[in-house]
Coordinates of C-alpha atoms in Angstrom, one line a residue:
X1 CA 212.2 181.3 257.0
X2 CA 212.5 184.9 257.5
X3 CA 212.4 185.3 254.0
X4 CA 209.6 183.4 253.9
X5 CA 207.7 184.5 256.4
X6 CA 208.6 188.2 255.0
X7 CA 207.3 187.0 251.6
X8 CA 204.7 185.7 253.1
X9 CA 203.8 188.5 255.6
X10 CA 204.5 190.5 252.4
X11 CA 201.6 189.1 250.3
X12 CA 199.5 189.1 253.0
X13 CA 199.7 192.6 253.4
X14 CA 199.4 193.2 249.8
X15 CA 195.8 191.0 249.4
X16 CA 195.0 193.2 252.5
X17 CA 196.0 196.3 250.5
X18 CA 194.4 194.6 247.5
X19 CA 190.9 193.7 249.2
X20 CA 191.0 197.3 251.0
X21 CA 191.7 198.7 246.9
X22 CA 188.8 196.4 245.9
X23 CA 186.6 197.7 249.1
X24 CA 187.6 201.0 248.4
X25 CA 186.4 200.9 244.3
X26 CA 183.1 199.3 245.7
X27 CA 182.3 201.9 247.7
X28 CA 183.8 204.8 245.5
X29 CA 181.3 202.8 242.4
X30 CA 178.7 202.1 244.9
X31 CA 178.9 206.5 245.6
X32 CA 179.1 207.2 242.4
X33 CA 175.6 205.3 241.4
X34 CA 174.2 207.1 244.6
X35 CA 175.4 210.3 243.0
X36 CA 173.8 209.2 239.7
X37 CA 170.8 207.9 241.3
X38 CA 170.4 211.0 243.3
X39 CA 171.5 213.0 239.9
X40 CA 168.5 210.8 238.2
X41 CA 166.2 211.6 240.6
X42 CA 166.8 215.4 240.8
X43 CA 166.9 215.5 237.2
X44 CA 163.6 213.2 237.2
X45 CA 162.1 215.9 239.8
X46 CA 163.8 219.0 237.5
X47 CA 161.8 217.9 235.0
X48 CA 158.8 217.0 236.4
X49 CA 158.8 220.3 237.9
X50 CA 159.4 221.8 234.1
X51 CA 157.0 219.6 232.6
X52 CA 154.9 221.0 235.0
X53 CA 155.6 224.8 234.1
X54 CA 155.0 224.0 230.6
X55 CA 151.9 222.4 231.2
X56 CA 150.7 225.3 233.0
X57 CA 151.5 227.4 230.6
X58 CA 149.5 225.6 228.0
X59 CA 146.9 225.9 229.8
X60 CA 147.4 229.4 230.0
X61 CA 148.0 229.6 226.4
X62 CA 144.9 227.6 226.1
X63 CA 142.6 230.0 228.1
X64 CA 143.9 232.5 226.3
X65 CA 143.5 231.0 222.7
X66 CA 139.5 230.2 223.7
X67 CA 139.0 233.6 225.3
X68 CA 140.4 234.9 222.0
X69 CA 138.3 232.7 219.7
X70 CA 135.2 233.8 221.7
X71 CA 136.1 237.6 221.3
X72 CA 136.4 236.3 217.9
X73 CA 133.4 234.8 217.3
X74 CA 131.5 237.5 219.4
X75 CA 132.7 239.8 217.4
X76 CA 131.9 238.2 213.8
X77 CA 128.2 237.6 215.5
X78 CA 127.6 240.9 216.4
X79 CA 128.7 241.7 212.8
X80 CA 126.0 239.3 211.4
X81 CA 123.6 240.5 213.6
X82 CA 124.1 244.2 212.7
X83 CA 124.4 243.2 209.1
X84 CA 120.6 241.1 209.4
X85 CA 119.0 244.3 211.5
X86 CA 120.5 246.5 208.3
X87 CA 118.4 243.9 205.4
X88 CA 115.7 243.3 207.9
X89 CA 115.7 247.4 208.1
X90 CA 115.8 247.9 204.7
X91 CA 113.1 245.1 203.6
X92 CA 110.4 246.6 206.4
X93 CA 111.3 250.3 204.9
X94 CA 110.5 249.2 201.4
X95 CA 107.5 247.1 202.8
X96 CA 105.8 250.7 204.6
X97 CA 106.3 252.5 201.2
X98 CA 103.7 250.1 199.8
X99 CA 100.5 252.0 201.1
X100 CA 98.4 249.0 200.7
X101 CA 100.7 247.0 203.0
X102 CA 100.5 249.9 205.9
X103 CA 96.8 249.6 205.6
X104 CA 97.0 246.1 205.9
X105 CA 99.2 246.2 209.1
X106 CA 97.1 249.6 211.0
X107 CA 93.7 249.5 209.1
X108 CA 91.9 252.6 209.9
X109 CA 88.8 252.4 211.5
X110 CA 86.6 253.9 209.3
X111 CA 87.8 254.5 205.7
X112 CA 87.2 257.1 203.0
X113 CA 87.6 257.4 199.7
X114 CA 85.9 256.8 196.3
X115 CA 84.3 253.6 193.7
X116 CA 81.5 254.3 192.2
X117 CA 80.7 257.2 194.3
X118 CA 82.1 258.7 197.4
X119 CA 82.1 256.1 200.4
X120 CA 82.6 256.0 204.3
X121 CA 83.1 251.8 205.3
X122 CA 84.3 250.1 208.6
X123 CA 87.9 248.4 208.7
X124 CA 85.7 245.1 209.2
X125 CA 83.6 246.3 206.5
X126 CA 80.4 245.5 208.3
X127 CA 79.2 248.9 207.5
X128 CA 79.6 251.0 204.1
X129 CA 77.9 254.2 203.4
X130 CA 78.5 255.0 199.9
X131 CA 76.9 258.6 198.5
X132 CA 76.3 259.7 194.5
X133 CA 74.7 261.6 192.2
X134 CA 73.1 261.5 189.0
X135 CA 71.4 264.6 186.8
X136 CA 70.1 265.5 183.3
X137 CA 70.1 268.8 182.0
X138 CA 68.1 270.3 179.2
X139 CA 68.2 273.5 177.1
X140 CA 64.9 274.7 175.4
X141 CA 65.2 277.6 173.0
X142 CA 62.1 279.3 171.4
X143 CA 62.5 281.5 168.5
X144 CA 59.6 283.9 168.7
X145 CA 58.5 286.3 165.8
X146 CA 59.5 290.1 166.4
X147 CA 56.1 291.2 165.3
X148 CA 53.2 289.3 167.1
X149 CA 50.2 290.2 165.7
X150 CA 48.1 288.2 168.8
X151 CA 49.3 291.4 171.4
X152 CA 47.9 294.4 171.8
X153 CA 50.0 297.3 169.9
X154 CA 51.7 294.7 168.2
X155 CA 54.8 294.6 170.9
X156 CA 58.3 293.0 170.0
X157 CA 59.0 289.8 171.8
X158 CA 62.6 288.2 172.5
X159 CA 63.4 284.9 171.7
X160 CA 63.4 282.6 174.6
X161 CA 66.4 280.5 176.0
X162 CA 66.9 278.9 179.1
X163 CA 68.5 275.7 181.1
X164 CA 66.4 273.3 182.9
X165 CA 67.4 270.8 185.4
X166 CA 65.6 267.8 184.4
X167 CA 66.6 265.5 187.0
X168 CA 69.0 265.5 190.2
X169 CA 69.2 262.6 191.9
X170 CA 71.3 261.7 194.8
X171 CA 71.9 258.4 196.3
X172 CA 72.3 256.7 199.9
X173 CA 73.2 252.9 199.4
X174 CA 75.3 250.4 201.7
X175 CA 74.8 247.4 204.1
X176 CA 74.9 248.0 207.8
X177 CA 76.1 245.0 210.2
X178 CA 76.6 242.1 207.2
X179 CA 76.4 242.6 203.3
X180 CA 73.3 240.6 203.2
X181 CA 71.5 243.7 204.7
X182 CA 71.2 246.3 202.0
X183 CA 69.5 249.4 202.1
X184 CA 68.8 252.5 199.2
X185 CA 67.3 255.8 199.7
X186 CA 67.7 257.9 196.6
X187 CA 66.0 261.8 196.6
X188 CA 64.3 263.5 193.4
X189 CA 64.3 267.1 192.5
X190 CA 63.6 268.9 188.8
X191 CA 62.6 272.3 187.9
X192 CA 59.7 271.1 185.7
X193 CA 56.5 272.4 187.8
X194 CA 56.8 272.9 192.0
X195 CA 60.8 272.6 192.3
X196 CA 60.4 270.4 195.1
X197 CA 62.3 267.2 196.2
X198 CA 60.5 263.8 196.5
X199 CA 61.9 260.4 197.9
X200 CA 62.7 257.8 194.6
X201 CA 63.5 255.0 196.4
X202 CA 63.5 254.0 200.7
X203 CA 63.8 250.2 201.2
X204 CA 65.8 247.8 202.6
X205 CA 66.7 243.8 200.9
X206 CA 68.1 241.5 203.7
X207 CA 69.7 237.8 201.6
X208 CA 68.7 234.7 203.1
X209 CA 70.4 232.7 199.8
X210 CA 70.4 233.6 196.3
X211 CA 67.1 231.9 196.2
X212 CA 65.7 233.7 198.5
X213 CA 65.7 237.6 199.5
X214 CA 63.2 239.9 201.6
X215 CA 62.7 243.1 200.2
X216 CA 60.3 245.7 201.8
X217 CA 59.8 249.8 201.2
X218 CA 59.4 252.1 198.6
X219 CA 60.4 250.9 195.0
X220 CA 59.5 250.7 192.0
X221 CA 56.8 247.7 191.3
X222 CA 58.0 244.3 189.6
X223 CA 55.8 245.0 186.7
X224 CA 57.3 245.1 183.0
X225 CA 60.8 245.2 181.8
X226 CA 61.7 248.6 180.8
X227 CA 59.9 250.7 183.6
X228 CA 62.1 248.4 186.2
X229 CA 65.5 249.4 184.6
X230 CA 67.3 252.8 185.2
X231 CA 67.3 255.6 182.9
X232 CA 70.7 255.0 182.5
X233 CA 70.4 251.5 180.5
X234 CA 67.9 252.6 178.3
X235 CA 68.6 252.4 175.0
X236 CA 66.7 255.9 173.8
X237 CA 66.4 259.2 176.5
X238 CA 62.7 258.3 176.9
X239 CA 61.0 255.1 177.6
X240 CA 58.2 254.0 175.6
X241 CA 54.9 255.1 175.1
X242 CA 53.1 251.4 176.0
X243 CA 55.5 251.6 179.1
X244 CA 53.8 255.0 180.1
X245 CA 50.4 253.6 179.4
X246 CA 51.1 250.1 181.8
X247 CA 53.6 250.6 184.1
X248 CA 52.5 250.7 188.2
X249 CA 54.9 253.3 189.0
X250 CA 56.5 253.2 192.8
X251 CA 54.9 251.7 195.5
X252 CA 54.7 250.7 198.9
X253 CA 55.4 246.9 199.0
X254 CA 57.1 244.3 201.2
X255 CA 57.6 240.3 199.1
X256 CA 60.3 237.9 198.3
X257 CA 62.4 237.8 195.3
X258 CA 65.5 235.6 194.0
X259 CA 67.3 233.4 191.4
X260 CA 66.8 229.5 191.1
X261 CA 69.6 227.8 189.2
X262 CA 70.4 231.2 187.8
X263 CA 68.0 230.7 185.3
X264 CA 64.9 231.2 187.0
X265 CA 63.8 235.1 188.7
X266 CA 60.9 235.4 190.3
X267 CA 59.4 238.5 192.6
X268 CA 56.7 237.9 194.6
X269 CA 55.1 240.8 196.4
X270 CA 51.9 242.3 198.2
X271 CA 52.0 246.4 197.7
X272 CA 49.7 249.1 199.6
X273 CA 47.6 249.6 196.1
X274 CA 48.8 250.9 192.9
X275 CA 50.4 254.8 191.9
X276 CA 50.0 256.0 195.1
X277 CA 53.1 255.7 197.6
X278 CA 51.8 258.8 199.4
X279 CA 48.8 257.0 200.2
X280 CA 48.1 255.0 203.3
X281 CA 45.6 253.5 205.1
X282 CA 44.2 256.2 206.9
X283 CA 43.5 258.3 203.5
X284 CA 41.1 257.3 201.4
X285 CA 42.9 258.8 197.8
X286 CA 43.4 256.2 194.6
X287 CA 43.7 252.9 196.1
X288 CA 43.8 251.5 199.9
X289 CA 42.9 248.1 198.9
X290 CA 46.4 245.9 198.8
X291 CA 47.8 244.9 195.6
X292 CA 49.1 241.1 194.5
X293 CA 51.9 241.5 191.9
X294 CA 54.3 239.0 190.7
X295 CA 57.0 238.9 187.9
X296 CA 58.4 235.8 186.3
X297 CA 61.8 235.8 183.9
X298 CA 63.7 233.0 182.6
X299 CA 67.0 233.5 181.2
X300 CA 67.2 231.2 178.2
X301 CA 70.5 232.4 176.9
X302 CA 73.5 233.8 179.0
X303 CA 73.3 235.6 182.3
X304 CA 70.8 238.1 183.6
X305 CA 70.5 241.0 181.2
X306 CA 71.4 244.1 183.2
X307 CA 69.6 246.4 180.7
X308 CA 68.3 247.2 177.4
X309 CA 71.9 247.7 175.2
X310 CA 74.7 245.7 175.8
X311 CA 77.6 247.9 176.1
X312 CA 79.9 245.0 177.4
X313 CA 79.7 243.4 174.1
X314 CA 79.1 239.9 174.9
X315 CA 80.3 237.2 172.9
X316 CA 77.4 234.7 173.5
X317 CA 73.4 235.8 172.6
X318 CA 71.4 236.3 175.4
X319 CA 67.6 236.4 175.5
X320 CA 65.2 236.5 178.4
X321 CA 61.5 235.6 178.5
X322 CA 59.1 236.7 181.0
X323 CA 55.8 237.7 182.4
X324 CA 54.3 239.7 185.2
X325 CA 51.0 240.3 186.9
X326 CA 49.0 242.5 189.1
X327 CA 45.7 242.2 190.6

């Protein structure tokens, strides 16, 4: 019994050593998965926290990468912008060289210079002034005998020589406010008789259309062909002698001239008499009854014949027809 009841008390205390072994492991496993889960979570909130420092940095990193690529590209635009000012530089500086491009940007005013003779013109070129000249000069030489037997004593005479200024012309032509209205004086001086100067020409031509033109002032009359044209597009120094017999010479007129079709010219005029444009009503010379003129010319082949020769050289014939009248 004793035995028993030791063996018994025996095992008893042994499953009471065993259950306190067992409690004991429980609670020494159940600490240890604390301890983990405690280790877990400060490793979970170690991390974190470093995941968090890296992140950070990044961002700083980030910042500092985009602040970089804007000095970059800051940079690499200020170089394309100074590199376009350079060409842009260089393009205007070879565009002011060209003088017709500096007038074109800051056209003067009034502008000077020469075509066809010397002119003064607005920028707008609503006025032009242009001024010119034209002369003939002659030399006459007489060879005289040394022994005239017409003077008294018989006296030895030189020969003669000497220059003569047959004609000096100068010219005022232009427009003033529109090209339509255009106006000619030209001046007349020789040496032949009373060396004095005369006015050629004084009149002014304002275009309604090619068709149609006022003309008024002193010019030469629309009568004849050659005594119309300059000296300058004759073919021989003098004009002919029927053109001396039946030309009007310069008058005092006001009509209306133009081109129809450019084939048709006509001049129609009403002139203060005939041959004498220092006349006028008041004085009572040659002629203070008005004159009624007209000239007619069709242009059969080609253009308008500008003169007698045709130093152009045209390619095509050209012929003209025409009449004139005066009463």
């Amino acid at each position: 019994m004793k035995a028993s009841g030791y063996g018994y008390r025996l095992g008893t205390g042994g499953v009471a050593i065993l259950i306190v072994a067992c409690g004991v492991q429980a609670a020494w496993a159940q600490s240890r998965v604390e301890v983990a889960k405690a280790e877990d979570s400060r490793g979970v909130e170690l991390a974190g926290a470093r995941i968090e420092q890296l992140e950070a940095l990044l961002d700083a990193q980030q910042v500092k990468i985009q602040s970089l690529r804007d000095q970059i590209e800051s940079l690499e635009t200020q170089s394309t912008a100074a590199g376009r000012r350079a060409a842009v530089h260089k393009v205007v500086r070879e565009l002011m060289e060209d003088s017709s491009f500096r007038e074109s940007l800051y056209p003067d005013v009034q502008q000077v210079g020469y075509h066809k003779g010397f002119y003064i013109k607005s920028s707008d070129e609503t006025f032009l002034l242009t001024v010119s000249a034209y002369t003939r000069w002659r030399w006459t030489g007489q060879n005289r005998q040394t022994d005239n037997p017409r003077l008294q004593g018989r006296q030895k005479q030189d020969d003669i020589n000497g220059f003569e200024v047959e004609d000096l012309y100068f010219t005022f032509k232009g427009h003033i406010h529109t090209k339509d209205l255009t106006y000619r004086i030209t001046t007349e001086g020789d040496t032949d008789i009373s060396h004095d100067w005369r006015t050629y020409y004084a009149w002014i031509n304002y275009r309604f259309a090619d068709e149609v033109e006022f003309m008024a002032g002193l010019m030469k009359a629309p009568f004849g062909r050659q005594e119309t044209l300059s000296k300058s597009a004759l073919q021989f120094v003098d004009r002919s002698m029927a053109n001396e017999l039946f030309n009007l010479d310069r008058v005092i007129l006001a009509g209306f001239h133009g081109t129809l079709a450019k084939r048709l010219s006509y001049t129609l005029a009403v002139a203060n008499g005939i041959a004498n444009r220092s006349d006028s009503p008041s004085r009572e010379e040659l002629d203070t009854n008005f004159a009624y003129m007209g000239r007619l010319v069709a242009h059969v082949l080609g253009k308008e014949i500008k003169g007698e020769s045709d130093l152009a050289y045209s390619k095509d014939p050209q012929l003209e027809a025409g009449l004139s009248f005066v009463y």
